[in-house]
């Protein structure tokens, strides 16, 4: 495909409610959107890096810099044969996975449209619906958390994830479990603990959790391998897994029993599929994480989550759980069984609402061949 034009935009959209984690509070999302025009087709991708480097070192500004100054010049006006060709052109850039992913997602959308098939089909998706949960930020009190969970369960979500942090962990987890003895419940620490907290982390074993996500250092695998044998609850790595090589290390060292795949974090879909397949070969379940994406990133996430080894519900909730007015149509909605329907139209399968995108755009740059 000849790449005729690329456009970068940054959007800013307020969240319907503040989202608090162990690393901070978010009230709005500002992500970079990549639009690729190639041979009459238009592909879209969303790089999920936010305004600050608190989840990972990438920010929307580093994403813009890497795309504008390194990744886009390697493809603009050129014939990119396939995804392998695209990846080879960007391979010189170390790290910056979310920047690479933004462009990769848009190219997958273009290639899927060129073949007249859905993105999900092109990625190897085998399901027409995906199981979804919801990720709930730290609330003002355990009671407030119980109310929040109740309302999301009424919306149909089939799994609840709660954020924890030192001092806001056992009380909240125990209140959630007491109020809802039978739900699928998991916790996410976003790297807030160390091995010195092993007693506290062991205390979480009492609450019959599906998993505990990323308790230790944000790039650590070794300490997690020391922790996992001391817990009954499976550890799921998020922040520490940037590649299939990291996943192999985590699995072989026994650092985790589950892996969360966020395609942005690992540099795109190609690497995500490698991790998915590696985990399947080792009989580890995977599930799809989320980064509070707009409808563009959400559609891409839904497509990937349809692959067979995504056997646990994902952090891919309905658009309206995040934003009052999203930038795509149709929006994803949770059905009575706690599922989202995978689009079947060619490419990402949702329409980008250009007027809405224009209204929330805070930065724009065009690159022409
Ligand atoms: O750790 O999974 C995480 C959001 C931003 C950054 C990190 C994380 C999250 C979430 C939200 O948990 C998942 C979502 O609903 O998009
Ligand atoms: Mg996480």
Coordinates of C-alpha atoms and ligand atoms in Angstrom, one line a residue:
X1 CA 0.0 0.0 0.0
X2 CA 1.3 3.4 -0.9
X3 CA 1.1 5.8 2.1
X4 CA -0.2 9.0 0.6
X5 CA -0.9 11.0 3.8
X6 CA -0.8 10.7 7.5
X7 CA -2.5 12.9 10.0
X8 CA -1.8 13.1 13.7
X9 CA -4.4 14.5 16.1
X10 CA -4.5 14.7 19.8
X11 CA -7.9 14.7 21.5
X12 CA -8.9 15.8 25.0
X13 CA -12.2 14.3 26.4
X14 CA -13.4 14.5 30.0
X15 CA -14.1 11.1 31.7
X16 CA -17.6 10.6 33.0
X17 CA -16.0 10.2 36.5
X18 CA -12.5 10.6 37.9
X19 CA -10.4 7.4 37.7
X20 CA -8.0 6.9 40.6
X21 CA -5.2 4.4 40.7
X22 CA -2.1 3.9 42.9
X23 CA -0.2 6.2 40.5
X24 CA -2.7 9.1 40.4
X25 CA -6.1 10.5 39.4
X26 CA -7.3 11.0 35.8
X27 CA -10.2 13.3 35.0
X28 CA -9.7 13.5 31.3
X29 CA -8.0 11.6 28.5
X30 CA -5.6 13.0 25.9
X31 CA -4.4 10.5 23.4
X32 CA -2.9 10.7 19.9
X33 CA -5.0 9.5 17.0
X34 CA -3.2 8.3 13.8
X35 CA -5.0 8.6 10.5
X36 CA -3.4 6.9 7.4
X37 CA -4.6 7.5 3.9
X38 CA -3.4 4.9 1.4
X39 CA -4.7 4.2 -2.1
X40 CA -8.2 5.6 -1.3
X41 CA -8.6 3.9 2.0
X42 CA -8.5 5.5 5.5
X43 CA -7.2 3.7 8.5
X44 CA -7.4 4.8 12.2
X45 CA -5.2 4.0 15.2
X46 CA -5.1 5.3 18.8
X47 CA -1.9 5.4 20.8
X48 CA -3.0 5.0 24.4
X49 CA -0.2 7.0 26.1
X50 CA -1.7 9.7 28.4
X51 CA -0.6 13.2 29.4
X52 CA 1.8 12.0 32.1
X53 CA 4.5 9.3 32.4
X54 CA 3.0 7.6 35.5
X55 CA 1.8 4.3 34.0
X56 CA 4.8 4.0 31.6
X57 CA 7.5 6.4 30.4
X58 CA 5.5 7.2 27.3
X59 CA 3.3 10.3 27.1
X60 CA 1.2 11.7 24.3
X61 CA 4.1 14.1 23.6
X62 CA 6.8 11.4 23.3
X63 CA 4.4 9.5 21.0
X64 CA 4.0 12.6 18.8
X65 CA 7.7 13.1 18.7
X66 CA 8.6 9.5 17.8
X67 CA 5.8 9.3 15.2
X68 CA 6.6 12.7 13.6
X69 CA 10.4 12.5 13.6
X70 CA 11.1 8.8 13.2
X71 CA 8.2 6.5 12.3
X72 CA 6.3 8.6 9.8
X73 CA 9.3 9.5 7.7
X74 CA 10.1 5.8 7.2
X75 CA 6.7 5.1 5.5
X76 CA 5.4 8.4 4.0
X77 CA 5.1 8.2 0.2
X78 CA 6.4 4.6 0.3
X79 CA 4.9 1.3 -0.5
X80 CA 4.4 -0.6 2.7
X81 CA 3.9 -4.2 1.7
X82 CA 2.5 -5.7 4.9
X83 CA 2.7 -5.5 8.7
X84 CA 6.1 -7.2 8.7
X85 CA 7.4 -4.6 6.3
X86 CA 6.0 -1.8 8.6
X87 CA 7.6 -3.3 11.7
X88 CA 11.0 -3.7 10.0
X89 CA 10.9 0.0 9.1
X90 CA 10.3 1.0 12.7
X91 CA 12.7 -1.6 14.3
X92 CA 15.5 0.8 14.7
X93 CA 13.5 2.8 17.3
X94 CA 14.1 1.3 20.7
X95 CA 11.0 1.1 22.9
X96 CA 8.3 3.6 22.5
X97 CA 5.8 0.8 22.0
X98 CA 2.7 3.0 22.2
X99 CA 4.0 5.3 19.5
X100 CA 4.7 2.3 17.2
X101 CA 1.3 0.8 18.0
X102 CA -0.6 3.9 17.0
X103 CA 0.7 3.6 13.5
X104 CA 0.6 -0.2 13.4
X105 CA -3.1 -0.2 14.4
X106 CA -4.0 2.3 11.6
X107 CA -2.1 0.1 9.1
X108 CA -3.9 -3.1 10.2
X109 CA -7.1 -1.2 9.6
X110 CA -6.0 -0.2 6.1
X111 CA -4.8 -3.8 5.2
X112 CA -8.0 -5.3 6.6
X113 CA -10.1 -2.9 4.5
X114 CA -8.0 -3.7 1.4
X115 CA -8.9 -7.4 1.9
X116 CA -12.5 -6.6 2.6
X117 CA -12.5 -8.3 6.0
X118 CA -12.9 -7.3 9.6
X119 CA -9.9 -6.4 11.6
X120 CA -10.8 -9.2 14.0
X121 CA -10.9 -11.7 11.3
X122 CA -7.5 -10.5 10.0
X123 CA -6.0 -10.8 13.5
X124 CA -7.3 -14.4 13.9
X125 CA -10.4 -13.6 16.0
X126 CA -12.7 -16.6 16.4
X127 CA -15.6 -15.2 18.5
X128 CA -18.4 -12.9 17.5
X129 CA -18.8 -11.6 21.1
X130 CA -16.3 -10.9 23.9
X131 CA -16.7 -11.2 27.6
X132 CA -16.2 -8.0 29.4
X133 CA -15.6 -6.6 32.9
X134 CA -15.1 -3.2 34.3
X135 CA -12.1 -1.6 36.0
X136 CA -13.1 0.6 39.0
X137 CA -10.9 3.3 40.3
X138 CA -10.2 3.8 44.0
X139 CA -13.3 5.1 45.7
X140 CA -13.7 7.5 48.7
X141 CA -14.7 4.6 51.0
X142 CA -15.4 0.9 51.0
X143 CA -19.2 1.7 51.1
X144 CA -18.9 3.9 48.0
X145 CA -17.0 1.1 46.3
X146 CA -19.8 -1.4 47.1
X147 CA -22.4 1.0 45.6
X148 CA -20.3 1.4 42.4
X149 CA -19.9 -2.3 42.0
X150 CA -23.6 -2.8 42.4
X151 CA -24.4 -0.3 39.7
X152 CA -21.9 -1.9 37.2
X153 CA -23.3 -5.4 37.9
X154 CA -26.7 -4.0 37.1
X155 CA -25.2 -2.7 33.8
X156 CA -24.3 -6.3 33.0
X157 CA -20.6 -6.5 33.6
X158 CA -19.5 -10.1 34.3
X159 CA -16.3 -9.3 36.2
X160 CA -15.2 -6.5 38.6
X161 CA -11.7 -5.2 38.9
X162 CA -10.9 -2.9 41.7
X163 CA -7.8 -0.7 42.0
X164 CA -5.9 -1.0 45.3
X165 CA -3.0 1.0 46.9
X166 CA -1.3 0.8 50.3
X167 CA -3.8 1.7 53.0
X168 CA -6.7 1.2 50.6
X169 CA -6.5 -2.5 49.9
X170 CA -7.7 -5.1 52.4
X171 CA -10.6 -3.0 53.7
X172 CA -11.9 -2.3 50.2
X173 CA -11.3 -5.9 48.9
X174 CA -13.0 -7.4 51.9
X175 CA -16.0 -5.0 51.7
X176 CA -16.4 -5.9 48.0
X177 CA -16.2 -9.6 48.6
X178 CA -18.6 -9.5 51.6
X179 CA -21.2 -7.6 49.6
X180 CA -20.8 -9.9 46.5
X181 CA -19.7 -13.4 47.6
X182 CA -20.0 -15.0 44.2
X183 CA -18.8 -12.4 41.6
X184 CA -15.6 -12.7 39.6
X185 CA -13.4 -10.2 41.4
X186 CA -9.8 -9.1 40.9
X187 CA -7.5 -6.4 42.1
X188 CA -4.9 -4.2 40.4
X189 CA -2.1 -2.6 42.4
X190 CA -0.3 -0.9 39.5
X191 CA 3.1 -1.6 41.1
X192 CA 2.3 -0.1 44.5
X193 CA 4.0 -2.8 46.7
X194 CA 7.3 -4.4 47.3
X195 CA 8.4 -7.9 48.5
X196 CA 8.4 -6.4 52.0
X197 CA 4.6 -6.3 51.7
X198 CA 4.3 -10.1 51.3
X199 CA 2.2 -10.6 54.5
X200 CA -0.4 -8.1 53.2
X201 CA -0.4 -9.6 49.8
X202 CA -0.9 -13.0 51.3
X203 CA -3.9 -11.7 53.2
X204 CA -5.6 -11.1 49.9
X205 CA -5.6 -14.9 49.3
X206 CA -8.6 -15.0 51.6
X207 CA -11.0 -13.2 49.2
X208 CA -11.1 -15.8 46.4
X209 CA -9.8 -13.3 43.8
X210 CA -9.4 -14.3 40.1
X211 CA -6.0 -12.7 40.1
X212 CA -3.9 -9.9 41.5
X213 CA -2.5 -7.6 38.8
X214 CA 1.0 -6.1 38.9
X215 CA 1.6 -6.0 42.7
X216 CA 5.4 -5.2 42.4
X217 CA 7.7 -3.0 40.3
X218 CA 6.5 -1.7 37.0
X219 CA 9.3 -3.5 35.0
X220 CA 10.0 -6.2 37.5
X221 CA 9.8 -9.9 36.7
X222 CA 12.3 -11.3 39.2
X223 CA 10.6 -10.2 42.4
X224 CA 7.3 -11.4 41.1
X225 CA 8.9 -14.8 40.6
X226 CA 9.7 -14.7 44.3
X227 CA 6.2 -13.6 45.3
X228 CA 4.1 -15.9 43.2
X229 CA 5.1 -19.2 45.0
X230 CA 4.0 -17.5 48.3
X231 CA 0.5 -16.7 47.1
X232 CA -2.5 -18.9 46.3
X233 CA -3.9 -16.1 44.1
X234 CA -2.5 -16.0 40.5
X235 CA -0.4 -13.0 39.8
X236 CA -1.2 -11.3 36.4
X237 CA 1.5 -9.1 34.9
X238 CA 0.5 -5.9 33.2
X239 CA 3.2 -3.1 33.3
X240 CA 6.1 -5.6 33.2
X241 CA 5.3 -7.2 29.9
X242 CA 6.4 -5.2 26.8
X243 CA 7.1 -8.1 24.4
X244 CA 6.8 -11.8 23.9
X245 CA 10.4 -12.1 25.2
X246 CA 9.2 -10.5 28.5
X247 CA 6.2 -12.9 28.6
X248 CA 8.5 -15.9 28.1
X249 CA 10.7 -14.7 31.0
X250 CA 7.7 -14.2 33.2
X251 CA 6.3 -17.7 32.4
X252 CA 9.7 -19.5 32.7
X253 CA 10.6 -17.8 36.0
X254 CA 7.1 -18.6 37.4
X255 CA 6.5 -14.8 38.0
X256 CA 2.8 -15.0 36.9
X257 CA 0.0 -17.4 36.0
X258 CA -1.9 -15.0 33.8
X259 CA -1.0 -12.2 31.5
X260 CA -2.9 -9.0 30.6
X261 CA -2.4 -8.0 27.0
X262 CA -2.6 -4.3 26.1
X263 CA -1.6 -4.0 22.4
X264 CA -0.3 -0.4 22.9
X265 CA 2.0 -1.5 25.7
X266 CA 3.6 -4.2 23.6
X267 CA 4.0 -2.2 20.4
X268 CA 0.9 -3.4 18.5
X269 CA -1.1 -6.4 17.3
X270 CA 1.7 -8.4 15.9
X271 CA 3.5 -8.6 19.2
X272 CA 0.1 -9.1 21.0
X273 CA -0.6 -12.2 18.9
X274 CA 2.9 -13.6 19.7
X275 CA 2.2 -13.2 23.4
X276 CA -1.3 -14.7 23.0
X277 CA 0.1 -17.7 21.2
X278 CA 3.0 -18.2 23.6
X279 CA 0.6 -18.1 26.6
X280 CA -1.7 -20.6 24.9
X281 CA 1.2 -23.0 24.3
X282 CA 2.0 -22.7 28.1
X283 CA -1.7 -23.0 29.0
X284 CA -1.7 -19.5 30.6
X285 CA -5.0 -17.6 30.1
X286 CA -4.8 -14.0 28.8
X287 CA -7.2 -11.2 29.0
X288 CA -7.4 -7.8 27.3
X289 CA -6.5 -4.8 29.3
X290 CA -7.6 -1.2 28.7
X291 CA -6.1 2.3 28.8
X292 CA -9.4 4.3 28.9
X293 CA -9.3 4.5 25.1
X294 CA -11.7 6.4 22.9
X295 CA -14.0 4.5 20.6
X296 CA -11.2 4.2 18.0
X297 CA -8.8 2.3 20.3
X298 CA -11.8 0.4 21.8
X299 CA -12.8 -1.0 18.4
X300 CA -9.3 -2.3 17.9
X301 CA -9.2 -3.8 21.4
X302 CA -12.5 -5.6 20.8
X303 CA -11.1 -7.1 17.6
X304 CA -8.1 -8.5 19.3
X305 CA -10.0 -9.8 22.3
X306 CA -11.9 -12.2 20.0
X307 CA -8.8 -14.4 19.7
X308 CA -9.3 -17.8 21.3
X309 CA -7.0 -17.6 24.3
X310 CA -8.6 -14.5 25.6
X311 CA -10.5 -16.6 28.1
X312 CA -11.0 -14.1 30.9
X313 CA -13.2 -11.1 30.7
X314 CA -11.4 -7.9 29.5
X315 CA -11.2 -4.3 30.7
X316 CA -13.1 -3.3 27.6
X317 CA -16.2 -1.6 28.8
X318 CA -19.0 0.2 27.0
X319 CA -18.0 3.6 25.5
X320 CA -20.4 5.4 27.8
X321 CA -18.6 4.0 30.9
X322 CA -15.8 6.4 29.9
X323 CA -17.1 9.3 27.9
X324 CA -20.5 11.1 27.6
X325 CA -19.9 11.6 23.9
X326 CA -17.4 9.4 22.1
X327 CA -16.0 9.9 18.6
X328 CA -17.3 6.7 16.8
X329 CA -20.6 5.1 15.8
X330 CA -22.0 2.8 16.7
X331 CA -20.9 2.7 20.3
X332 CA -20.2 -0.6 22.1
X333 CA -22.9 -1.6 24.6
X334 CA -22.9 -4.5 27.2
X335 CA -25.6 -7.0 26.6
X336 CA -27.5 -9.0 29.2
X337 CA -24.9 -11.7 29.2
X338 CA -22.0 -9.2 29.9
X339 CA -20.7 -9.4 26.3
X340 CA -19.8 -6.8 23.6
X341 CA -20.4 -7.7 19.9
X342 CA -17.4 -7.8 17.6
X343 CA -17.9 -5.6 14.5
X344 CA -18.0 -7.5 11.2
X345 CA -17.6 -4.7 8.7
X346 CA -14.2 -4.3 7.0
X347 CA -11.4 -2.9 9.2
X348 CA -12.1 -1.6 12.7
X349 CA -15.8 -1.7 11.8
X350 CA -16.9 1.6 13.4
X351 CA -17.3 4.9 11.8
X352 CA -15.1 7.8 13.1
X353 CA -17.4 10.8 13.6
X354 CA -15.2 13.5 12.0
X355 CA -17.2 16.5 13.3
X356 CA -16.9 15.2 16.9
X357 CA -13.2 14.4 16.5
X358 CA -12.7 17.9 15.2
X359 CA -14.4 19.4 18.2
X360 CA -12.2 17.5 20.7
X361 CA -9.0 17.9 18.8
X362 CA -6.3 20.0 20.6
X363 CA -3.4 19.5 18.3
X364 CA -3.2 18.5 14.6
X365 CA -0.4 17.9 12.0
X366 CA -0.6 16.7 8.5
X367 CA 2.2 14.8 6.6
X368 CA 1.8 14.6 2.8
X369 CA 3.9 12.5 0.5
Ligands
LIG1 O1 -3.5 -0.8 35.0 O2 -5.0 -1.7 33.8 C1 -4.4 -0.7 34.2 C2 -6.2 2.5 32.9 C3 -5.1 3.3 32.6 C4 -3.8 2.8 32.9 C5 -3.7 1.5 33.5 C6 -4.7 0.7 33.7 C7 -6.0 1.2 33.5 C8 -7.3 0.5 33.8 C9 -8.5 0.9 33.0 O3 -7.3 -0.3 34.7 C10 -9.0 -0.1 32.1 C11 -10.0 0.4 31.1 O4 -11.2 0.3 31.5 O5 -9.7 0.9 30.1
LIG2 MG1 -3.2 -2.9 35.2

